[in-house]
Coordinates of C-alpha atoms and ligand atoms in Angstrom, one line a residue:
M1 CA 20.7 34.1 -35.5
R2 CA 17.6 32.3 -35.9
S3 CA 19.5 29.0 -35.3
L4 CA 21.2 30.6 -32.3
R5 CA 18.1 31.8 -30.8
L6 CA 16.6 28.4 -31.4
S7 CA 19.4 26.6 -29.8
L8 CA 19.3 29.0 -26.8
L9 CA 15.6 28.3 -26.6
T10 CA 16.2 24.6 -26.8
A11 CA 18.9 24.8 -24.1
S12 CA 16.6 26.8 -21.7
L13 CA 13.9 24.3 -22.5
L14 CA 16.2 21.4 -21.8
L15 CA 17.2 23.1 -18.6
A16 CA 13.6 23.5 -17.5
T17 CA 12.8 20.1 -18.3
G18 CA 15.8 19.0 -16.5
V19 CA 14.7 20.8 -13.4
A20 CA 11.1 19.9 -13.9
G21 CA 12.3 16.4 -14.9
A22 CA 13.3 15.5 -11.3
A23 CA 9.8 16.3 -10.2
T24 CA 7.9 14.9 -13.2
T25 CA 9.4 11.5 -13.0
N26 CA 6.6 11.0 -10.5
T27 CA 3.4 9.5 -12.3
V28 CA 0.6 11.9 -12.1
I29 CA -3.1 11.8 -13.0
P30 CA -4.1 15.1 -14.6
A31 CA -6.8 17.0 -12.9
G32 CA -9.3 16.7 -15.7
A33 CA -9.0 12.8 -15.6
V34 CA -9.5 12.9 -11.8
Q35 CA -12.6 14.9 -12.4
T36 CA -13.9 12.5 -15.1
A37 CA -13.1 9.6 -12.9
T38 CA -15.2 11.1 -10.1
Q39 CA -18.1 11.5 -12.5
L40 CA -17.6 7.9 -13.7
R41 CA -17.8 6.7 -10.1
D42 CA -21.0 8.6 -9.2
K43 CA -22.7 7.4 -12.4
A44 CA -21.5 3.8 -11.8
M45 CA -22.9 3.9 -8.3
A46 CA -26.5 4.5 -9.6
D47 CA -26.0 2.2 -12.7
D48 CA -27.3 -1.4 -13.1
T49 CA -25.2 -2.5 -16.1
G50 CA -23.2 -4.8 -13.9
Y51 CA -26.2 -6.4 -12.4
K52 CA -27.8 -6.9 -15.8
I53 CA -24.6 -8.6 -17.0
V54 CA -24.3 -11.1 -14.3
E55 CA -28.2 -11.8 -14.4
S56 CA -27.7 -12.5 -18.1
L57 CA -24.8 -14.8 -17.7
T58 CA -26.2 -16.8 -14.7
T59 CA -29.7 -17.0 -16.3
E60 CA -28.8 -17.8 -20.1
V61 CA -25.7 -19.9 -19.5
G62 CA -26.1 -21.1 -15.9
P63 CA -23.2 -23.3 -14.3
R64 CA -20.0 -23.1 -16.4
L65 CA -17.9 -26.1 -15.4
A66 CA -14.7 -26.0 -17.4
G67 CA -14.6 -28.4 -20.3
S68 CA -18.5 -29.0 -20.1
P69 CA -20.7 -28.0 -23.0
A70 CA -21.5 -24.8 -20.9
D71 CA -17.8 -23.9 -21.3
Q72 CA -18.4 -23.1 -24.9
R73 CA -21.8 -21.5 -24.3
G74 CA -20.1 -19.2 -21.8
R75 CA -17.5 -18.1 -24.5
E76 CA -20.1 -17.4 -27.0
W77 CA -22.1 -15.5 -24.4
A78 CA -19.1 -13.4 -23.6
I79 CA -18.2 -12.6 -27.2
A80 CA -21.9 -11.6 -27.8
K81 CA -22.1 -9.6 -24.7
F82 CA -18.9 -7.6 -25.4
K83 CA -20.1 -6.8 -28.8
E84 CA -23.7 -5.8 -27.6
L85 CA -21.9 -3.5 -24.9
G86 CA -20.0 -1.8 -27.9
F87 CA -16.5 -2.9 -27.1
D88 CA -14.1 -1.8 -29.9
K89 CA -12.3 -5.1 -30.3
V90 CA -13.4 -8.6 -29.2
Y91 CA -11.2 -11.7 -29.5
T92 CA -10.3 -14.9 -28.0
E93 CA -7.0 -16.7 -27.1
T94 CA -7.1 -20.4 -26.7
V95 CA -6.4 -22.2 -23.5
T96 CA -5.9 -26.0 -23.2
Y97 CA -6.6 -27.9 -19.9
P98 CA -7.4 -31.4 -18.7
L99 CA -10.9 -32.4 -19.1
W100 CA -12.5 -33.4 -15.9
E101 CA -16.1 -34.6 -15.6
R102 CA -18.7 -35.1 -12.9
H103 CA -21.6 -37.5 -13.6
S104 CA -22.8 -38.5 -10.2
E105 CA -21.8 -38.9 -6.6
H106 CA -23.4 -40.8 -3.7
A107 CA -22.2 -41.6 -0.2
A108 CA -23.3 -43.4 2.9
I109 CA -22.2 -44.6 6.2
V110 CA -22.3 -48.4 6.2
A111 CA -21.5 -49.0 9.9
P112 CA -22.1 -48.7 12.7
F113 CA -25.2 -46.5 12.0
P114 CA -26.1 -46.8 8.3
Q115 CA -27.3 -43.6 6.7
P116 CA -26.8 -41.4 3.6
L117 CA -24.2 -38.6 3.5
S118 CA -24.4 -35.4 1.4
L119 CA -21.2 -34.8 -0.3
I120 CA -19.6 -33.5 -3.5
A121 CA -16.6 -34.8 -5.5
L122 CA -13.7 -32.4 -5.8
G123 CA -12.1 -31.4 -9.1
Y124 CA -9.6 -33.9 -10.4
S125 CA -10.9 -36.6 -8.0
A126 CA -10.8 -40.0 -9.4
G127 CA -13.9 -42.0 -9.7
T128 CA -14.7 -45.0 -7.5
P129 CA -14.7 -48.6 -9.1
K130 CA -18.0 -49.5 -10.5
G131 CA -20.4 -50.5 -7.6
G132 CA -18.6 -48.1 -5.3
L133 CA -15.8 -48.4 -2.7
T134 CA -16.2 -49.2 0.9
A135 CA -13.5 -48.6 3.5
E136 CA -13.0 -47.6 7.2
V137 CA -12.5 -43.9 7.8
V138 CA -9.5 -42.6 9.7
K139 CA -9.7 -39.0 11.0
F140 CA -6.9 -36.5 11.4
D141 CA -7.0 -33.4 13.2
S142 CA -5.1 -31.3 10.8
L143 CA -3.1 -31.4 7.5
D144 CA 0.1 -31.4 9.6
A145 CA -1.2 -34.4 11.5
L146 CA -1.8 -36.3 8.1
K147 CA 1.6 -35.3 6.9
K148 CA 3.3 -37.1 9.9
A149 CA 1.0 -40.1 9.7
D150 CA 2.4 -43.7 9.6
P151 CA 1.5 -45.1 6.1
A152 CA 0.4 -48.3 7.7
S153 CA -2.5 -46.5 9.6
V154 CA -3.8 -44.9 6.3
K155 CA -3.3 -47.6 3.7
G156 CA -6.5 -48.6 2.1
K157 CA -8.6 -46.3 4.4
I158 CA -10.7 -43.2 3.7
V159 CA -8.7 -40.2 5.2
Y160 CA -10.9 -37.4 6.7
I161 CA -9.9 -34.0 7.9
G162 CA -12.6 -31.9 9.7
Y163 CA -10.9 -28.4 9.5
R164 CA -13.8 -25.8 10.0
M165 CA -13.7 -22.3 8.4
H166 CA -15.3 -19.4 10.2
R167 CA -16.7 -16.2 8.7
Q168 CA -14.3 -13.4 8.2
K169 CA -14.3 -10.0 6.3
D170 CA -11.1 -10.9 4.5
G171 CA -11.9 -14.7 4.5
H172 CA -8.5 -15.7 5.7
D173 CA -9.5 -19.1 6.9
Y174 CA -9.7 -20.1 3.3
G175 CA -6.0 -20.3 3.2
M176 CA -6.1 -23.5 5.5
G177 CA -9.5 -24.5 4.1
S178 CA -8.1 -24.7 0.5
A179 CA -4.8 -26.2 1.7
V180 CA -6.9 -29.1 3.2
R181 CA -8.8 -29.6 0.1
T182 CA -5.9 -29.2 -2.5
Q183 CA -3.0 -30.8 -0.6
G184 CA -5.0 -33.2 1.7
P185 CA -5.8 -35.5 -1.1
V186 CA -2.3 -35.5 -2.6
I187 CA -0.7 -36.5 0.7
A188 CA -3.4 -39.2 1.3
S189 CA -2.8 -40.7 -2.1
K190 CA 0.9 -40.8 -1.4
L191 CA 0.4 -42.6 2.0
G192 CA -1.7 -45.2 0.2
A193 CA -5.2 -44.1 1.2
A194 CA -8.2 -45.4 -0.7
A195 CA -10.0 -42.1 -0.7
Y196 CA -10.1 -38.7 1.0
L197 CA -13.0 -36.8 2.6
L198 CA -13.0 -33.4 4.1
R199 CA -15.5 -31.0 5.8
S200 CA -16.3 -28.5 3.2
A201 CA -14.1 -25.4 2.9
G202 CA -17.3 -23.2 3.6
T203 CA -18.8 -21.2 6.5
D204 CA -22.5 -21.9 6.1
E205 CA -23.5 -23.9 9.3
H206 CA -26.9 -25.2 8.7
S207 CA -27.1 -26.2 5.2
R208 CA -26.4 -29.6 3.6
T209 CA -24.9 -28.1 0.7
P210 CA -21.2 -29.3 0.3
H211 CA -18.7 -27.1 -1.3
T212 CA -16.6 -28.4 -4.2
G213 CA -13.2 -27.0 -5.4
V214 CA -10.1 -28.3 -7.0
T215 CA -7.7 -30.9 -5.5
G216 CA -3.9 -30.6 -6.3
F217 CA -3.8 -33.9 -8.4
T218 CA -1.9 -33.0 -11.6
D219 CA -1.6 -36.5 -13.0
P220 CA -4.6 -38.8 -13.4
K221 CA -2.4 -41.7 -12.3
D222 CA -2.0 -40.2 -8.7
A223 CA -5.6 -39.3 -8.3
I224 CA -7.9 -41.1 -5.7
P225 CA -11.6 -40.4 -4.9
A226 CA -11.8 -37.2 -3.0
A227 CA -15.0 -35.4 -1.9
A228 CA -16.3 -32.8 0.6
L229 CA -19.0 -33.4 3.1
S230 CA -21.5 -30.5 3.9
N231 CA -20.9 -29.1 7.4
P232 CA -23.9 -30.9 9.1
D233 CA -22.7 -34.3 7.5
A234 CA -19.1 -33.5 8.6
D235 CA -20.7 -33.0 12.1
Q236 CA -22.6 -36.2 11.9
L237 CA -19.6 -38.3 10.8
E238 CA -17.5 -36.9 13.6
R239 CA -20.2 -37.7 16.2
I240 CA -20.3 -41.3 14.9
L241 CA -16.5 -41.4 14.9
G242 CA -16.9 -40.3 18.7
Y243 CA -18.4 -43.6 19.6
G244 CA -14.9 -45.2 19.1
K245 CA -16.2 -48.0 16.9
P246 CA -14.9 -48.5 13.4
V247 CA -16.8 -46.4 10.9
S248 CA -17.0 -47.6 7.4
V249 CA -18.2 -45.4 4.5
K250 CA -19.3 -46.2 0.9
L251 CA -18.4 -43.9 -1.7
D252 CA -19.8 -44.1 -5.3
L253 CA -18.3 -41.3 -7.4
D254 CA -18.7 -41.4 -11.1
V255 CA -16.3 -38.6 -12.1
G256 CA -12.8 -38.4 -13.5
F257 CA -10.4 -37.3 -16.1
N258 CA -11.3 -37.6 -19.8
G259 CA -8.4 -36.3 -21.9
S260 CA -8.0 -32.6 -22.6
Y261 CA -10.1 -29.6 -23.8
T262 CA -9.4 -26.4 -25.5
G263 CA -11.3 -23.4 -24.5
A264 CA -10.4 -19.7 -24.5
N265 CA -10.0 -16.5 -22.8
V266 CA -12.5 -14.1 -24.2
I267 CA -11.2 -10.5 -24.4
G268 CA -12.9 -7.1 -25.0
E269 CA -11.1 -3.8 -25.5
I270 CA -12.0 -0.1 -25.5
T271 CA -9.2 1.0 -27.7
G272 CA -6.9 3.8 -26.2
K273 CA -6.7 6.9 -28.6
K274 CA -3.2 8.0 -27.6
Y275 CA -1.3 4.7 -26.5
P276 CA -3.5 1.9 -28.1
D277 CA -0.9 -0.8 -27.3
Q278 CA -0.7 0.2 -23.5
V279 CA -3.4 -1.6 -21.5
V280 CA -5.1 -1.4 -18.2
A281 CA -6.1 -5.1 -17.5
I282 CA -9.2 -6.0 -15.6
G283 CA -11.3 -9.0 -15.6
G284 CA -12.9 -11.9 -13.9
H285 CA -13.1 -15.7 -14.7
L286 CA -15.9 -17.0 -17.0
D287 CA -16.0 -20.6 -15.7
S288 CA -17.7 -21.7 -12.5
W289 CA -18.3 -24.7 -10.5
D290 CA -21.3 -26.7 -11.4
P291 CA -23.7 -27.1 -8.4
G292 CA -24.7 -23.3 -8.4
T293 CA -24.8 -20.9 -11.3
G294 CA -21.5 -19.2 -10.6
A295 CA -23.1 -15.9 -9.6
I296 CA -20.6 -14.7 -6.9
D297 CA -17.8 -16.9 -8.2
D298 CA -17.3 -15.5 -10.7
G299 CA -20.2 -14.0 -12.8
A300 CA -19.9 -11.0 -10.5
G301 CA -16.1 -10.4 -11.5
V302 CA -17.0 -10.7 -15.1
A303 CA -19.8 -8.4 -14.8
I304 CA -17.8 -5.8 -12.7
A305 CA -15.0 -5.6 -15.2
M306 CA -17.3 -5.7 -18.3
A307 CA -19.6 -2.9 -16.9
A308 CA -16.5 -0.8 -16.0
G309 CA -15.4 -1.1 -19.5
K310 CA -18.9 -0.2 -20.8
L311 CA -19.0 3.0 -18.7
I312 CA -15.6 4.1 -20.0
H313 CA -16.8 3.3 -23.6
D314 CA -19.8 5.5 -23.0
L315 CA -17.6 8.7 -22.2
P316 CA -17.5 11.2 -25.0
Q317 CA -13.8 10.4 -25.9
R318 CA -11.9 7.2 -25.9
P319 CA -9.3 6.9 -22.9
D320 CA -5.6 7.5 -23.7
R321 CA -4.7 3.9 -23.1
T322 CA -6.6 0.7 -23.9
I323 CA -9.0 -0.8 -21.4
R324 CA -8.6 -4.6 -21.8
V325 CA -11.4 -6.7 -20.1
I326 CA -10.5 -10.4 -19.8
A327 CA -13.0 -13.2 -19.2
F328 CA -10.6 -15.9 -18.1
A329 CA -11.1 -19.6 -19.0
N330 CA -10.9 -22.3 -16.3
E331 CA -9.6 -20.5 -13.3
E332 CA -11.3 -23.1 -10.9
M333 CA -9.2 -26.0 -11.8
G334 CA -5.8 -24.4 -11.6
L335 CA -5.6 -20.8 -13.1
W336 CA -5.4 -22.3 -16.6
G337 CA -6.6 -19.0 -18.2
G338 CA -4.5 -16.7 -16.1
R339 CA -1.4 -18.8 -16.7
A340 CA -1.9 -19.0 -20.4
Y341 CA -2.4 -15.3 -20.6
A342 CA 0.7 -14.6 -18.5
D343 CA 2.7 -16.9 -20.7
K344 CA 1.5 -15.6 -24.0
H345 CA 1.9 -11.8 -22.9
A346 CA 5.0 -12.1 -20.6
A347 CA 7.3 -10.0 -23.0
E348 CA 4.5 -7.3 -22.9
A349 CA 4.5 -6.9 -19.1
G350 CA 5.8 -3.4 -19.6
K351 CA 2.8 -2.6 -21.8
H352 CA 0.4 -3.5 -19.0
Q353 CA 0.0 -0.1 -17.3
L354 CA -1.9 -1.6 -14.2
G355 CA -4.2 -4.4 -13.6
T356 CA -6.4 -6.4 -11.2
E357 CA -9.0 -9.2 -11.3
S358 CA -12.3 -9.3 -9.3
D359 CA -12.7 -12.9 -7.9
F360 CA -14.0 -12.6 -4.4
G361 CA -17.7 -12.3 -4.8
S362 CA -19.8 -9.1 -5.0
G363 CA -19.4 -7.6 -1.6
K364 CA -18.3 -3.9 -1.3
V365 CA -14.7 -3.1 -2.0
W366 CA -13.3 -1.8 1.3
R367 CA -9.5 -2.0 0.9
M368 CA -7.1 -1.1 -1.8
S369 CA -3.3 -2.0 -2.0
A370 CA -0.8 -1.5 -4.8
S371 CA 2.4 -3.0 -6.0
V372 CA 3.8 -0.2 -8.0
K373 CA 7.0 1.7 -8.4
P374 CA 7.8 4.3 -5.6
E375 CA 7.3 7.2 -8.2
A376 CA 3.8 5.9 -8.8
R377 CA 2.7 6.0 -5.2
G378 CA 1.3 9.7 -5.6
A379 CA -0.9 8.5 -8.5
I380 CA -2.2 5.6 -6.4
E381 CA -3.0 8.2 -3.7
Q382 CA -4.9 10.2 -6.3
I383 CA -6.8 7.1 -7.1
A384 CA -7.4 6.4 -3.3
K385 CA -8.9 9.9 -2.9
V386 CA -11.5 9.3 -5.6
L387 CA -12.4 5.9 -4.0
Q388 CA -12.3 6.8 -0.4
P389 CA -15.9 8.5 -0.5
I390 CA -17.4 5.1 -1.6
G391 CA -15.8 3.3 1.3
V392 CA -12.3 2.2 0.1
A393 CA -9.4 2.6 2.5
Y394 CA -5.9 2.7 1.0
D395 CA -3.6 0.3 2.9
T396 CA -0.1 1.6 2.0
K397 CA 1.6 -1.4 3.7
R398 CA 0.2 -4.3 1.7
P399 CA 1.2 -5.4 -1.8
G400 CA -1.3 -5.6 -4.6
G401 CA -1.5 -9.0 -5.8
G402 CA -3.7 -8.5 -9.0
G403 CA -6.4 -11.0 -8.1
S404 CA -6.5 -14.7 -9.1
D405 CA -5.7 -15.0 -12.8
L406 CA -4.0 -11.7 -13.2
S407 CA -1.7 -12.6 -10.2
Q408 CA 0.1 -14.6 -13.0
M409 CA 0.7 -11.5 -15.1
H410 CA 1.7 -9.6 -11.9
G411 CA 4.3 -12.4 -11.5
K412 CA 5.6 -11.4 -15.0
G413 CA 6.1 -7.8 -13.9
M414 CA 2.6 -6.0 -14.3
A415 CA 2.0 -3.4 -11.7
A416 CA -1.0 -4.6 -9.8
L417 CA -3.7 -3.5 -7.3
S418 CA -5.7 -5.6 -4.8
L419 CA -9.2 -4.3 -4.4
T420 CA -10.3 -6.4 -1.5
Q421 CA -14.1 -7.0 -1.2
D422 CA -16.0 -7.8 1.9
G423 CA -16.1 -11.6 2.0
T424 CA -17.9 -12.2 5.2
Y425 CA -20.6 -14.3 3.5
Y426 CA -18.7 -15.3 0.5
F427 CA -17.8 -18.7 1.8
D428 CA -21.3 -19.5 2.7
Y429 CA -22.0 -19.7 -1.0
H430 CA -18.7 -20.4 -2.6
H431 CA -18.5 -23.5 -4.9
N432 CA -21.8 -24.8 -3.6
A433 CA -25.4 -25.0 -4.9
N434 CA -26.3 -21.7 -3.3
D435 CA -24.0 -19.6 -5.4
T436 CA -27.0 -18.2 -7.4
L437 CA -28.0 -14.6 -8.4
D438 CA -30.0 -13.8 -5.3
K439 CA -26.7 -13.6 -3.2
I440 CA -25.8 -10.5 -5.2
D441 CA -26.9 -7.2 -3.8
P442 CA -27.1 -4.9 -6.9
R443 CA -26.0 -1.8 -5.0
E444 CA -22.8 -3.5 -3.7
L445 CA -22.1 -4.8 -7.1
A446 CA -22.6 -1.2 -8.5
Q447 CA -20.0 0.0 -5.9
N448 CA -17.6 -2.4 -7.2
V449 CA -18.2 -1.3 -10.9
A450 CA -17.5 2.3 -9.7
V451 CA -14.2 1.4 -8.2
Y452 CA -13.1 -0.5 -11.4
A453 CA -14.3 2.2 -13.7
A454 CA -12.7 5.0 -11.8
F455 CA -9.4 3.2 -11.1
S456 CA -9.1 2.0 -14.7
Y457 CA -9.9 5.4 -16.3
M458 CA -7.4 7.1 -14.0
A459 CA -4.6 4.5 -14.7
A460 CA -5.4 4.9 -18.4
Q461 CA -5.0 8.6 -18.3
A462 CA -1.9 8.8 -16.1
E463 CA 1.1 10.9 -17.1
G464 CA 3.7 8.2 -16.6
D465 CA 3.6 4.5 -15.6
F466 CA 3.2 2.4 -12.6
G467 CA 6.5 0.5 -12.9
S468 CA 5.5 -2.4 -15.0
A469 CA 8.4 -4.2 -16.6
P470 CA 9.4 -7.9 -17.4
G471 CA 10.5 -9.3 -14.0
A472 CA 9.4 -6.2 -11.9
F473 CA 7.9 -6.9 -8.5
A474 CA 9.6 -10.3 -8.3
K475 CA 10.1 -9.9 -4.7
D476 CA 6.4 -9.1 -3.9
G477 CA 4.6 -11.5 -1.9
A478 CA 1.4 -12.0 -3.9
E479 CA -1.4 -12.2 -1.4
D480 CA -4.1 -13.7 -3.8
Ligands
LIG501 ZN1 -13.2 -17.6 -8.5
LIG502 ZN1 -13.9 -20.4 -7.2

């Protein structure tokens, strides 16, 4: 009798679950979690933890060129900071990358009007021979024009492209700006050029602060000297070229490859109490270019993610799932940390509940988009509703790329968001000497922390997943 009653009960339960099952396959964030996330959001908006973190990093470590002595100091700083903030688990995962070093760089127009030029060598550029290199400059109007160039017109010369970026909220000119910087030197090298110069991929107009960044050289044997002129110096070179006389430039770049280096991604976790092996992954990259102090790129991203983790840590209870904050190694010279993480964790793509990295400065987040399974769209809408009052609009049409390094994990199947920041002024300071702490507005940074804390917490508490699985989202066009 007892067993019959039990089996009847089981049957009716099964039926009930079956009926409800069709509805509950949708991922839902429980009301209590939405409420806590709303409180987290409001607390974060008035909290300065993020600003204090980026102030500490940019002051105590300063510039953090991958492979330089500051690479290790940055890692030590991150380990200590995670511990100081009370993260439950702090560890590193090694990442090996080519070592490229910058010692000095000088340039001057030799003829027809001799004068110095302000420039900066690009990552993976070759050095010039001792005593420098002098050659005639040949200008191309675009990357496409260079691709079609007759090698005879380029051989032994310094190729120059003057593509100019303009300010935009979404910074879309950087697509071409970075292509001119990464692909241009490789194409010029294949055509037999002696060196490559470009107008900086930057939007500042009146500052002789050239912007560095990586080239596409992957083999030191293919590398030629490559450098970026500041915008006013590019204007000057173009004016001189406009006289129609041969223009020769002397480059003296003491830079180059020097073997390899092993650094590490530094990871801090707030351990989930219910599903500790399931993680919400957020982060930024710990390395920076060397002329500035890496405040907006990407001390801000590291600080936003660390501070979001810290605010969740301070809740009365641990979240259901683990919050994993990753400070990536060497993003700047080719997503080395992000690729190493994705390779190491590819099989655990399904354990990554949702993730995204902050790597576009410290301007306010104004747009959210997501790459998740259709059954999780409702949960994304719940997140959007919490973020809407602080200025974030949900764009249902765009995919979520996961940010720079975590785009690699998204490529392995992690469900991902894009939290787009206002980048109107980002490229004024990006990769140049002006990327310093004063460019960060503490209130805008706090809004970012609020977004990351609220979304991470809701993802950690969700009933159901967002569709992460090995190979999922393979058809997504990653926008980052
Ligand atoms: Zn960056
Ligand atoms: Zn960068």
